[in-house]
PDB file of N, CA, C and O in Angstrom:
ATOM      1  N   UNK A1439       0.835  -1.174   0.000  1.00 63.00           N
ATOM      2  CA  UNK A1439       0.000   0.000   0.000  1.00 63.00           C
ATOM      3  C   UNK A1439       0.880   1.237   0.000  1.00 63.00           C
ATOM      4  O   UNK A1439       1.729   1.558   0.832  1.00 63.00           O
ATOM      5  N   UNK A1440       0.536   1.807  -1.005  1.00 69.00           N
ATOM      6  CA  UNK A1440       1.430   3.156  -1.248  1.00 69.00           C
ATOM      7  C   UNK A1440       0.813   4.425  -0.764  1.00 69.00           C
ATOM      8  O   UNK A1440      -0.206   4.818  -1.331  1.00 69.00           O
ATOM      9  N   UNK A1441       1.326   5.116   0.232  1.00 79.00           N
ATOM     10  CA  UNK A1441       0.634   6.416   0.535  1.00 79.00           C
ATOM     11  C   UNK A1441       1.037   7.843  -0.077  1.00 79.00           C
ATOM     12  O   UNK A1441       2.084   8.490  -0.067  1.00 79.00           O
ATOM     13  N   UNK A1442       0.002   8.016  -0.513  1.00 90.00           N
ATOM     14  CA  UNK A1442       0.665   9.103  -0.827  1.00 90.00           C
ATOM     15  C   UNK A1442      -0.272  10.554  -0.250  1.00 90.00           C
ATOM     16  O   UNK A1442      -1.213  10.394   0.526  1.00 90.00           O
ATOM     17  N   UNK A1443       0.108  11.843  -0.712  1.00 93.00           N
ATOM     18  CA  UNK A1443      -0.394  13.205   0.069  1.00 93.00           C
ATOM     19  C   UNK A1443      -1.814  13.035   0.243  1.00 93.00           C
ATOM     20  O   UNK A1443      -2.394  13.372   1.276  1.00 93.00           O
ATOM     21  N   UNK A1444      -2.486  12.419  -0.938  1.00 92.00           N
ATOM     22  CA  UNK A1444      -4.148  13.170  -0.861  1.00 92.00           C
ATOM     23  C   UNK A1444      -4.781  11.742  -0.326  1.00 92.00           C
ATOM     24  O   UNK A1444      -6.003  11.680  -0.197  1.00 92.00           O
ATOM     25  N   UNK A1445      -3.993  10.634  -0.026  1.00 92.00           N
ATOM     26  CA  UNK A1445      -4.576   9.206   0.589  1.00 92.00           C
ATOM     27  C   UNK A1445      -3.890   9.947   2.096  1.00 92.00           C
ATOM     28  O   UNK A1445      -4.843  10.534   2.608  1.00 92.00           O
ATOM     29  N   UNK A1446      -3.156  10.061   2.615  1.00 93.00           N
ATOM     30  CA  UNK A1446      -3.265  11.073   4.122  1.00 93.00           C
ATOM     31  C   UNK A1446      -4.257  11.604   4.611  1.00 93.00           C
ATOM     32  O   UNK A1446      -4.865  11.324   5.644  1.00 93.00           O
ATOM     33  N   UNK A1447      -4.549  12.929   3.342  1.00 95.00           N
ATOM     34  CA  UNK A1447      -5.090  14.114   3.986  1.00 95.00           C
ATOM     35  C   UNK A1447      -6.405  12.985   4.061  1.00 95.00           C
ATOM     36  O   UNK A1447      -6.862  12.654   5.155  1.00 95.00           O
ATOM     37  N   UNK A1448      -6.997  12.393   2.660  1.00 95.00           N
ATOM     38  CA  UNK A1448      -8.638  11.790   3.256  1.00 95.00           C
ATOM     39  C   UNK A1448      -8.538  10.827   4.462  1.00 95.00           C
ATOM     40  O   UNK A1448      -9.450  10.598   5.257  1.00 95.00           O
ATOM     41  N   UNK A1449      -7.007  10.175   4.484  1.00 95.00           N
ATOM     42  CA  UNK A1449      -7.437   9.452   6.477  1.00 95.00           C
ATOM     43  C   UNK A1449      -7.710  10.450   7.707  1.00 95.00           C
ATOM     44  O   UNK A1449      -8.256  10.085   8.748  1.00 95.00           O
ATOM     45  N   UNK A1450      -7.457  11.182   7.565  1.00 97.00           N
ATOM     46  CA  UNK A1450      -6.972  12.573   8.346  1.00 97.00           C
ATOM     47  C   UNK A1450      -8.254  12.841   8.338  1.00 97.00           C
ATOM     48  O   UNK A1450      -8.687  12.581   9.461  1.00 97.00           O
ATOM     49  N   UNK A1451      -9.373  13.360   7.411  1.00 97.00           N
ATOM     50  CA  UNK A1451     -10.336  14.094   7.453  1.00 97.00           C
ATOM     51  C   UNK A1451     -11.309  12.925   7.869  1.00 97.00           C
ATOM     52  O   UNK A1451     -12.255  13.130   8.631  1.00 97.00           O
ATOM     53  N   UNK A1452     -11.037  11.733   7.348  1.00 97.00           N
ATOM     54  CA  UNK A1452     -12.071  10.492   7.358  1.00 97.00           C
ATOM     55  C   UNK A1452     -11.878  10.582   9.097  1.00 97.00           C
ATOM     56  O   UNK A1452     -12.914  10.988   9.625  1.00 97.00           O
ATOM     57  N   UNK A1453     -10.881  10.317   9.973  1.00 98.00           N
ATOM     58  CA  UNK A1453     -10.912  10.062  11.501  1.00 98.00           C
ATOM     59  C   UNK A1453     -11.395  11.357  12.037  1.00 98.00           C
ATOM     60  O   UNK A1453     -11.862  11.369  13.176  1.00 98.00           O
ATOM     61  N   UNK A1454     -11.321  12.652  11.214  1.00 96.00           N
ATOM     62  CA  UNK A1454     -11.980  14.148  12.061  1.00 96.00           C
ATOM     63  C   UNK A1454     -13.594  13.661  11.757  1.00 96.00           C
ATOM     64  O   UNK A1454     -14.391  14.016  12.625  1.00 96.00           O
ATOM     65  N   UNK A1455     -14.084  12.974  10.742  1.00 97.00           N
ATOM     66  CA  UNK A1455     -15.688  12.893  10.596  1.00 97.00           C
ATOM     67  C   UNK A1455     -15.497  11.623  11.369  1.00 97.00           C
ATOM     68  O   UNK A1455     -16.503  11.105  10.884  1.00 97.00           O
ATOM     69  N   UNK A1456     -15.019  10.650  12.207  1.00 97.00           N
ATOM     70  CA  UNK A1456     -15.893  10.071  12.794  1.00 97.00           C
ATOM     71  C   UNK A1456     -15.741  10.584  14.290  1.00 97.00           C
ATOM     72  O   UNK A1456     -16.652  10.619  15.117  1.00 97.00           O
ATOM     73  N   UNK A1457     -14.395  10.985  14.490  1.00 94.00           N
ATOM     74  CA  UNK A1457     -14.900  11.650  16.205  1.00 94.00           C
ATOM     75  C   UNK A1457     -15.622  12.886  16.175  1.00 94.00           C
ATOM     76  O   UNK A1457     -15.838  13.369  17.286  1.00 94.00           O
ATOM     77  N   UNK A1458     -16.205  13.749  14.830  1.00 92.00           N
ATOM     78  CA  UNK A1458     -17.237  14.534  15.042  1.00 92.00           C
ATOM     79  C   UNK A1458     -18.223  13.688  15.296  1.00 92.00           C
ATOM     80  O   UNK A1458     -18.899  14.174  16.202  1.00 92.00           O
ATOM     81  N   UNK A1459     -18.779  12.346  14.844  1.00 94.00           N
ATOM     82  CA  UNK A1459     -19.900  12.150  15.152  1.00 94.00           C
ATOM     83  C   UNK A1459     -19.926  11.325  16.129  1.00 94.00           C
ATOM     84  O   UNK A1459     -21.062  10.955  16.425  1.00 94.00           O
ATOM     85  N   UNK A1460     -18.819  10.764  16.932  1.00 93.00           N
ATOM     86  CA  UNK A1460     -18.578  10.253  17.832  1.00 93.00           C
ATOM     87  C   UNK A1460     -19.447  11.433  18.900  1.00 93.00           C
ATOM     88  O   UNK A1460     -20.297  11.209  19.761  1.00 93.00           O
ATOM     89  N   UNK A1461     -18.943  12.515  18.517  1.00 91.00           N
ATOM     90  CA  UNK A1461     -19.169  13.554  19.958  1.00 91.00           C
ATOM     91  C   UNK A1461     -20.505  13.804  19.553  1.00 91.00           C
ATOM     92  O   UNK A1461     -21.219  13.833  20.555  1.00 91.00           O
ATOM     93  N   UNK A1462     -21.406  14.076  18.086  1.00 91.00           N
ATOM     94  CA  UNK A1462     -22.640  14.666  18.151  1.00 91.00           C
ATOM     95  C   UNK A1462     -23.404  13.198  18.437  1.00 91.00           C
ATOM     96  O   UNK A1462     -24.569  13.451  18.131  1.00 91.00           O
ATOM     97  N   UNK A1463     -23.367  12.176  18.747  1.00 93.00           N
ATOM     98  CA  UNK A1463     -24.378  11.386  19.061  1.00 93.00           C
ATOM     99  C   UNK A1463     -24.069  11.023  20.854  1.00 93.00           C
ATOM    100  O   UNK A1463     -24.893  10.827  21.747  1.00 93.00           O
ATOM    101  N   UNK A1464     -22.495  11.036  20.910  1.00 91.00           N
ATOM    102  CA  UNK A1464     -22.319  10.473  22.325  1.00 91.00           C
ATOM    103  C   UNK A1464     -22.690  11.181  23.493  1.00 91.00           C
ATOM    104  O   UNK A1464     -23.579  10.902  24.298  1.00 91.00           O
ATOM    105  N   UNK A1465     -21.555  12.546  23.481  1.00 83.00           N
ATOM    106  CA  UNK A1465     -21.409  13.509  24.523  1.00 83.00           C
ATOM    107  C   UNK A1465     -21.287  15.183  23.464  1.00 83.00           C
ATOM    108  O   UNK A1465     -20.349  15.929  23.183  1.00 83.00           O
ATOM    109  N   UNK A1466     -22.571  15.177  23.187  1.00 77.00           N
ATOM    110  CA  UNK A1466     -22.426  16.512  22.953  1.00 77.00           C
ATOM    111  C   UNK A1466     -22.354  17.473  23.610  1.00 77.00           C
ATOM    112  O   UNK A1466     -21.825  18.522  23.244  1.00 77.00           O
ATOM    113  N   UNK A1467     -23.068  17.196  25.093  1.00 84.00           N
ATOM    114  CA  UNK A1467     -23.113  18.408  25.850  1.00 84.00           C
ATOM    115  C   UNK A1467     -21.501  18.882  26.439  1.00 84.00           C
ATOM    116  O   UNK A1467     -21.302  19.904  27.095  1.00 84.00           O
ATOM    117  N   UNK A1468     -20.518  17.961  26.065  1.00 86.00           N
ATOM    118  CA  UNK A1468     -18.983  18.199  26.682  1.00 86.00           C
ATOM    119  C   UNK A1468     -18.482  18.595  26.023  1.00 86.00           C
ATOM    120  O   UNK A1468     -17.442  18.998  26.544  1.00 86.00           O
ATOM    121  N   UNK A1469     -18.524  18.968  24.236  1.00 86.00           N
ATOM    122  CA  UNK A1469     -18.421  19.810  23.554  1.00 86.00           C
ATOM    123  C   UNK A1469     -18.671  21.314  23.800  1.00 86.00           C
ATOM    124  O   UNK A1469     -17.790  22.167  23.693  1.00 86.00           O
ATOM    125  N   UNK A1470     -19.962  21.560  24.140  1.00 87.00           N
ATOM    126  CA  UNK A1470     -20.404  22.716  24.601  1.00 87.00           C
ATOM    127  C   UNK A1470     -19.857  23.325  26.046  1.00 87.00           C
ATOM    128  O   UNK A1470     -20.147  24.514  26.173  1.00 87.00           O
ATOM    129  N   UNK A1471     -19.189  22.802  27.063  1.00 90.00           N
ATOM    130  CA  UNK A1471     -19.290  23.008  28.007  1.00 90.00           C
ATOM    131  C   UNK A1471     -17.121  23.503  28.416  1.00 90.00           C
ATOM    132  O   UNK A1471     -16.487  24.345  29.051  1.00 90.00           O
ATOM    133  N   UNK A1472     -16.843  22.255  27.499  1.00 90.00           N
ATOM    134  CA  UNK A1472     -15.561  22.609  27.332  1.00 90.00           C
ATOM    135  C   UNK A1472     -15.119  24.000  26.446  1.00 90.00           C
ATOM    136  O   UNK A1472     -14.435  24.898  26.936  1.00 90.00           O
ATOM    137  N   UNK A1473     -15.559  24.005  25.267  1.00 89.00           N
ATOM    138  CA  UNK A1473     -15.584  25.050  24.204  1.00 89.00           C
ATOM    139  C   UNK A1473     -16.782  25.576  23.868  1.00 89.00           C
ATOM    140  O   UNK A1473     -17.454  25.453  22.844  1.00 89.00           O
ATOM    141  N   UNK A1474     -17.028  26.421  25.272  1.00 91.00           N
ATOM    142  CA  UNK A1474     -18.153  27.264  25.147  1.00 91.00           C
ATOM    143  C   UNK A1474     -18.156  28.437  23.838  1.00 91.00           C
ATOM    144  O   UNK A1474     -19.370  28.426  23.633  1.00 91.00           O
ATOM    145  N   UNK A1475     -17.710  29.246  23.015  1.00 92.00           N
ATOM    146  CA  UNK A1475     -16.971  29.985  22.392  1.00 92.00           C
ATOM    147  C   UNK A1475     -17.166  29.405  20.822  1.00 92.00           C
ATOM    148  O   UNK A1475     -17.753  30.061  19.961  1.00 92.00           O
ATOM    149  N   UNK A1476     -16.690  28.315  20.627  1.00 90.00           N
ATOM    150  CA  UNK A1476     -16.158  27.854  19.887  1.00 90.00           C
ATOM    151  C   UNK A1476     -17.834  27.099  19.630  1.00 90.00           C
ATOM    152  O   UNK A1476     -18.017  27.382  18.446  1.00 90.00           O
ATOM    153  N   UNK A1477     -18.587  26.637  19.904  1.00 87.00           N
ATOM    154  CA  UNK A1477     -19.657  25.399  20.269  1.00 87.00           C
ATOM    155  C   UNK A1477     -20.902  26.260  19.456  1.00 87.00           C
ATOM    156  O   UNK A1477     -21.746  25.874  18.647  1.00 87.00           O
ATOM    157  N   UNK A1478     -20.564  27.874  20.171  1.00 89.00           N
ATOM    158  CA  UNK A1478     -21.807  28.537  19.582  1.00 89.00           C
ATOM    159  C   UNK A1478     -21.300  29.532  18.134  1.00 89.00           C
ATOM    160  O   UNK A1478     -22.200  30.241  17.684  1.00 89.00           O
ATOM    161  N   UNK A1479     -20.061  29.598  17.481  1.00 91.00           N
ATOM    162  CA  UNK A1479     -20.134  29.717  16.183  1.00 91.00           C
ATOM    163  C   UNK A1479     -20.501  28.405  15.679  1.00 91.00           C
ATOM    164  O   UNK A1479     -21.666  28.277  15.302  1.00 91.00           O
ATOM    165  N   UNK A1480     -19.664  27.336  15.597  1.00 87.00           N
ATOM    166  CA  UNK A1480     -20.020  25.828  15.013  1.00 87.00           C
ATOM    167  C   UNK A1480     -20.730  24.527  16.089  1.00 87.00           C
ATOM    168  O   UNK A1480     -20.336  23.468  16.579  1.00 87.00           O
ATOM    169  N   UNK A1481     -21.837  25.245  16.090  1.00 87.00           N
ATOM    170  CA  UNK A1481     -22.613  24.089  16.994  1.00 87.00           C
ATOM    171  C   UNK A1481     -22.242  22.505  16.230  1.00 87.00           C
ATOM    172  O   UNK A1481     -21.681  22.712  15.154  1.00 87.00           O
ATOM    173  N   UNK A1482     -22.386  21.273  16.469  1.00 87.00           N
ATOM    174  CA  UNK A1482     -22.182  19.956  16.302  1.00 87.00           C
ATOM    175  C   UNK A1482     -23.516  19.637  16.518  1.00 87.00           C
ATOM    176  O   UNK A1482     -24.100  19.723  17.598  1.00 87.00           O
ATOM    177  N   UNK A1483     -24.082  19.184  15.225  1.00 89.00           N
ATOM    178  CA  UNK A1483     -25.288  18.742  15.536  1.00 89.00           C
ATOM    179  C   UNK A1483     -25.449  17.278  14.816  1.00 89.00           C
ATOM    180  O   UNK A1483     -24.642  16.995  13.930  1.00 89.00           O
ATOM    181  N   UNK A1484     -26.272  16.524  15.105  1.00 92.00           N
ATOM    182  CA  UNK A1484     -26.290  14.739  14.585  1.00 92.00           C
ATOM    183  C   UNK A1484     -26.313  15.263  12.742  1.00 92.00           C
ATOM    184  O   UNK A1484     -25.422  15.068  11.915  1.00 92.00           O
ATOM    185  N   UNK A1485     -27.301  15.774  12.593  1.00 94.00           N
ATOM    186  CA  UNK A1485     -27.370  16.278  10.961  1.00 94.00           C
ATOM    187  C   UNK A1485     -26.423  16.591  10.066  1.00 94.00           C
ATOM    188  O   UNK A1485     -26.376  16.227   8.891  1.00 94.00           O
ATOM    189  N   UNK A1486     -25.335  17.579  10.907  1.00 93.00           N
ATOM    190  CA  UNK A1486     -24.452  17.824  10.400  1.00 93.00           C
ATOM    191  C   UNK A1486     -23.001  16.892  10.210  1.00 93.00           C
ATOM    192  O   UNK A1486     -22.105  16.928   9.366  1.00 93.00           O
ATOM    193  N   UNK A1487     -23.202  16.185  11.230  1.00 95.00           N
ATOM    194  CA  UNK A1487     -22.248  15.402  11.656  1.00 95.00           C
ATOM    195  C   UNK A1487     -22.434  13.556  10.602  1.00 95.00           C
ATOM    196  O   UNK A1487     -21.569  12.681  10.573  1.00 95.00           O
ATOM    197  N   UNK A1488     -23.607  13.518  10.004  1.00 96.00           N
ATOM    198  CA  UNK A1488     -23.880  12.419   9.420  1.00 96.00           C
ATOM    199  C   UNK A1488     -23.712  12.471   7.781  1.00 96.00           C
ATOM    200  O   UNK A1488     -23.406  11.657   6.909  1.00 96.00           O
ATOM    201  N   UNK A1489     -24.134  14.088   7.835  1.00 97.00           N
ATOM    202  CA  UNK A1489     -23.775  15.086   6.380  1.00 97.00           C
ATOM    203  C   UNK A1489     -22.209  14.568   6.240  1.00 97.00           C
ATOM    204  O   UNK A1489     -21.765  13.623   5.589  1.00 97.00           O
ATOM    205  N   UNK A1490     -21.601  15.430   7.000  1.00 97.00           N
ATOM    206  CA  UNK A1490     -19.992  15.305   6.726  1.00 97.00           C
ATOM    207  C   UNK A1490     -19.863  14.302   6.633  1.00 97.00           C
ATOM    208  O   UNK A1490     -19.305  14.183   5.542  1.00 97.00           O
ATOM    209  N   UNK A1491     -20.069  12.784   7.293  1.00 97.00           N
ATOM    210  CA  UNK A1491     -19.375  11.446   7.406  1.00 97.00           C
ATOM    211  C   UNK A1491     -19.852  10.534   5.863  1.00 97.00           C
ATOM    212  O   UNK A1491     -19.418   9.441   5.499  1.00 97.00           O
ATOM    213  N   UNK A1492     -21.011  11.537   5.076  1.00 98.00           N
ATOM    214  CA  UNK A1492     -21.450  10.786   3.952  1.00 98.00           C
ATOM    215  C   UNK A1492     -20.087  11.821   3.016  1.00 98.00           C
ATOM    216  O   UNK A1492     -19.146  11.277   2.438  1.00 98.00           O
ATOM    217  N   UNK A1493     -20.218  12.780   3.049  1.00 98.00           N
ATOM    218  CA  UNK A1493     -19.337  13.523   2.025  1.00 98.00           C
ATOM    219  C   UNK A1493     -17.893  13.152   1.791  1.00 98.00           C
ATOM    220  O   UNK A1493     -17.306  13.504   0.768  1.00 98.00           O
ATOM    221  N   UNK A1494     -17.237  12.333   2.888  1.00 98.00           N
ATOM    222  CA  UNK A1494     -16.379  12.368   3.197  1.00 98.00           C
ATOM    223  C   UNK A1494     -16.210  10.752   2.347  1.00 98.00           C
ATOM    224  O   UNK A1494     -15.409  10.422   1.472  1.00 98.00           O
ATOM    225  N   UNK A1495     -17.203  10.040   2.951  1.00 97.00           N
ATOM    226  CA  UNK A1495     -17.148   8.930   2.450  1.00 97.00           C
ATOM    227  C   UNK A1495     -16.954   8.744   0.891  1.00 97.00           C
ATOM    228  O   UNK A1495     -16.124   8.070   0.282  1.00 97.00           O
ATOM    229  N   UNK A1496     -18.377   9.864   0.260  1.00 97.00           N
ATOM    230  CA  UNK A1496     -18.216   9.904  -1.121  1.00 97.00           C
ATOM    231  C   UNK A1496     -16.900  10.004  -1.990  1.00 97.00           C
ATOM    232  O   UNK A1496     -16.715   9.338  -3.008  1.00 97.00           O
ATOM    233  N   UNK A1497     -15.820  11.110  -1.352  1.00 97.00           N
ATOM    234  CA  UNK A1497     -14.752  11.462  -1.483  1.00 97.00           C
ATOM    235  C   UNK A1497     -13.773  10.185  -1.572  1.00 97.00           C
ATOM    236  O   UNK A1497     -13.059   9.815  -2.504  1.00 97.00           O
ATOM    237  N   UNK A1498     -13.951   9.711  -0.471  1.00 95.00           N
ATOM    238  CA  UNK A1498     -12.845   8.234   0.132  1.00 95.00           C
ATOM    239  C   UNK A1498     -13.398   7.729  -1.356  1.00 95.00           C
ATOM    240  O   UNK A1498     -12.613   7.874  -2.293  1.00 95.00           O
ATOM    241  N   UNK A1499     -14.850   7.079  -1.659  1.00 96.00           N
ATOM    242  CA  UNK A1499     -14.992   5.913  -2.724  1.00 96.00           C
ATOM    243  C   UNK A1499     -14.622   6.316  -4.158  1.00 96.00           C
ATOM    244  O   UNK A1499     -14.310   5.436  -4.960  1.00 96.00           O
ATOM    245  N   UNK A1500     -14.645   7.658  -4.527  1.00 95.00           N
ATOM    246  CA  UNK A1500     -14.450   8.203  -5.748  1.00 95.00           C
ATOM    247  C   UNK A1500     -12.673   8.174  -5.359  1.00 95.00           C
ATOM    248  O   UNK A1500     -12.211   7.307  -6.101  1.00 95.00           O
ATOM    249  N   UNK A1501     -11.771   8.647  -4.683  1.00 94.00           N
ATOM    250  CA  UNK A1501     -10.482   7.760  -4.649  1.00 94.00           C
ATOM    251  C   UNK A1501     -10.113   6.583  -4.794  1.00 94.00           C
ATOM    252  O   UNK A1501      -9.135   6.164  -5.413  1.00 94.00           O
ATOM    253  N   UNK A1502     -10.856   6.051  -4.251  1.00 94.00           N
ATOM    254  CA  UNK A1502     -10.887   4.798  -4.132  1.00 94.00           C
ATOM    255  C   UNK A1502     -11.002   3.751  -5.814  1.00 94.00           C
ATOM    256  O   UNK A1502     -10.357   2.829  -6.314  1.00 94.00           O
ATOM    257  N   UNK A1503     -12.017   4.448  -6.133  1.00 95.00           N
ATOM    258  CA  UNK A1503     -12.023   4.096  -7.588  1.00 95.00           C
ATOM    259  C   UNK A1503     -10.892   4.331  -8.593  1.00 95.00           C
ATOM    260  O   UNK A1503     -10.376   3.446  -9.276  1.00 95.00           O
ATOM    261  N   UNK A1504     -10.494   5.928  -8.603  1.00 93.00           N
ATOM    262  CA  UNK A1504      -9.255   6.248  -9.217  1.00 93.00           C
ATOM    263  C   UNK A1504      -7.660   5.532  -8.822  1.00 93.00           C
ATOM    264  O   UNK A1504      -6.534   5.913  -9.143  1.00 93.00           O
ATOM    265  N   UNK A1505      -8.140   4.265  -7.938  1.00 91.00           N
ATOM    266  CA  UNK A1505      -6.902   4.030  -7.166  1.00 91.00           C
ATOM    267  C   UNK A1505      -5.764   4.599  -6.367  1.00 91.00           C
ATOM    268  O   UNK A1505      -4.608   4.192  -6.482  1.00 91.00           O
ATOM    269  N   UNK A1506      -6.113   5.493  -5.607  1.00 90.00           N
ATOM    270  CA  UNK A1506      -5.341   6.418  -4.653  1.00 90.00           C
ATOM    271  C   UNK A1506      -5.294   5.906  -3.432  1.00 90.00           C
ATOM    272  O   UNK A1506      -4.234   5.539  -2.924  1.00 90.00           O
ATOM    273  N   UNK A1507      -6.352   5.839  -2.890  1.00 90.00           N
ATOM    274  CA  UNK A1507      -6.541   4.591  -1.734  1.00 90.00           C
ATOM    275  C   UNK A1507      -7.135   2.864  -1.940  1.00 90.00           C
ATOM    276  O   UNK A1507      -7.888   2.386  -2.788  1.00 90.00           O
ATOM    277  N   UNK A1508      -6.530   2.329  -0.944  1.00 83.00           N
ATOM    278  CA  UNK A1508      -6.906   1.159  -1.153  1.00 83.00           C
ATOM    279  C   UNK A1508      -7.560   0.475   0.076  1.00 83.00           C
ATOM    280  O   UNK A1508      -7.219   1.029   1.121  1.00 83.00           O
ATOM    281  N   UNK A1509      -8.139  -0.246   0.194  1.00 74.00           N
ATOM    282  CA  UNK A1509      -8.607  -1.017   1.988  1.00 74.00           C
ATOM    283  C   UNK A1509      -7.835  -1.760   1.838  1.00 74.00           C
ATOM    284  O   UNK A1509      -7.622  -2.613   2.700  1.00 74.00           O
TER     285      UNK A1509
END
């Protein structure tokens, strides 16, 4: 398995979309409470958080096809 820059950056973004939705289904309120500030420009909401983990995915399989990443 050959890595290269843009098979990184999508592991990279693929593990930021699942501990976003790790936190909008698990413990959202410790989001808010830790990064009060931060929580109420970019609230974390399940919607958003299921949005990103499909987009992301789409991204991964259309690489995936072009052969950039591999499982």
């Amino acid at each position: 398995m050959v890595l290269n820059v843009e098979a990184i950056i999508w592991y990279l973004v693929l593990l930021d979309s699942l501990v976003c939705n790790g936190i909008a289904w698990f413990d959202g309120k410790w989001y808010t409470k830790r990064f009060p500030g931060v929580s109420k420009l970019f609230p974390i909401t399940k919607a958003f958080a299921v949005f990103y983990l499909v987009l992301v995915l789409w991204i991964g399989f259309a690489l995936f096809r072009m052969q950039i990443i591999t499982w």
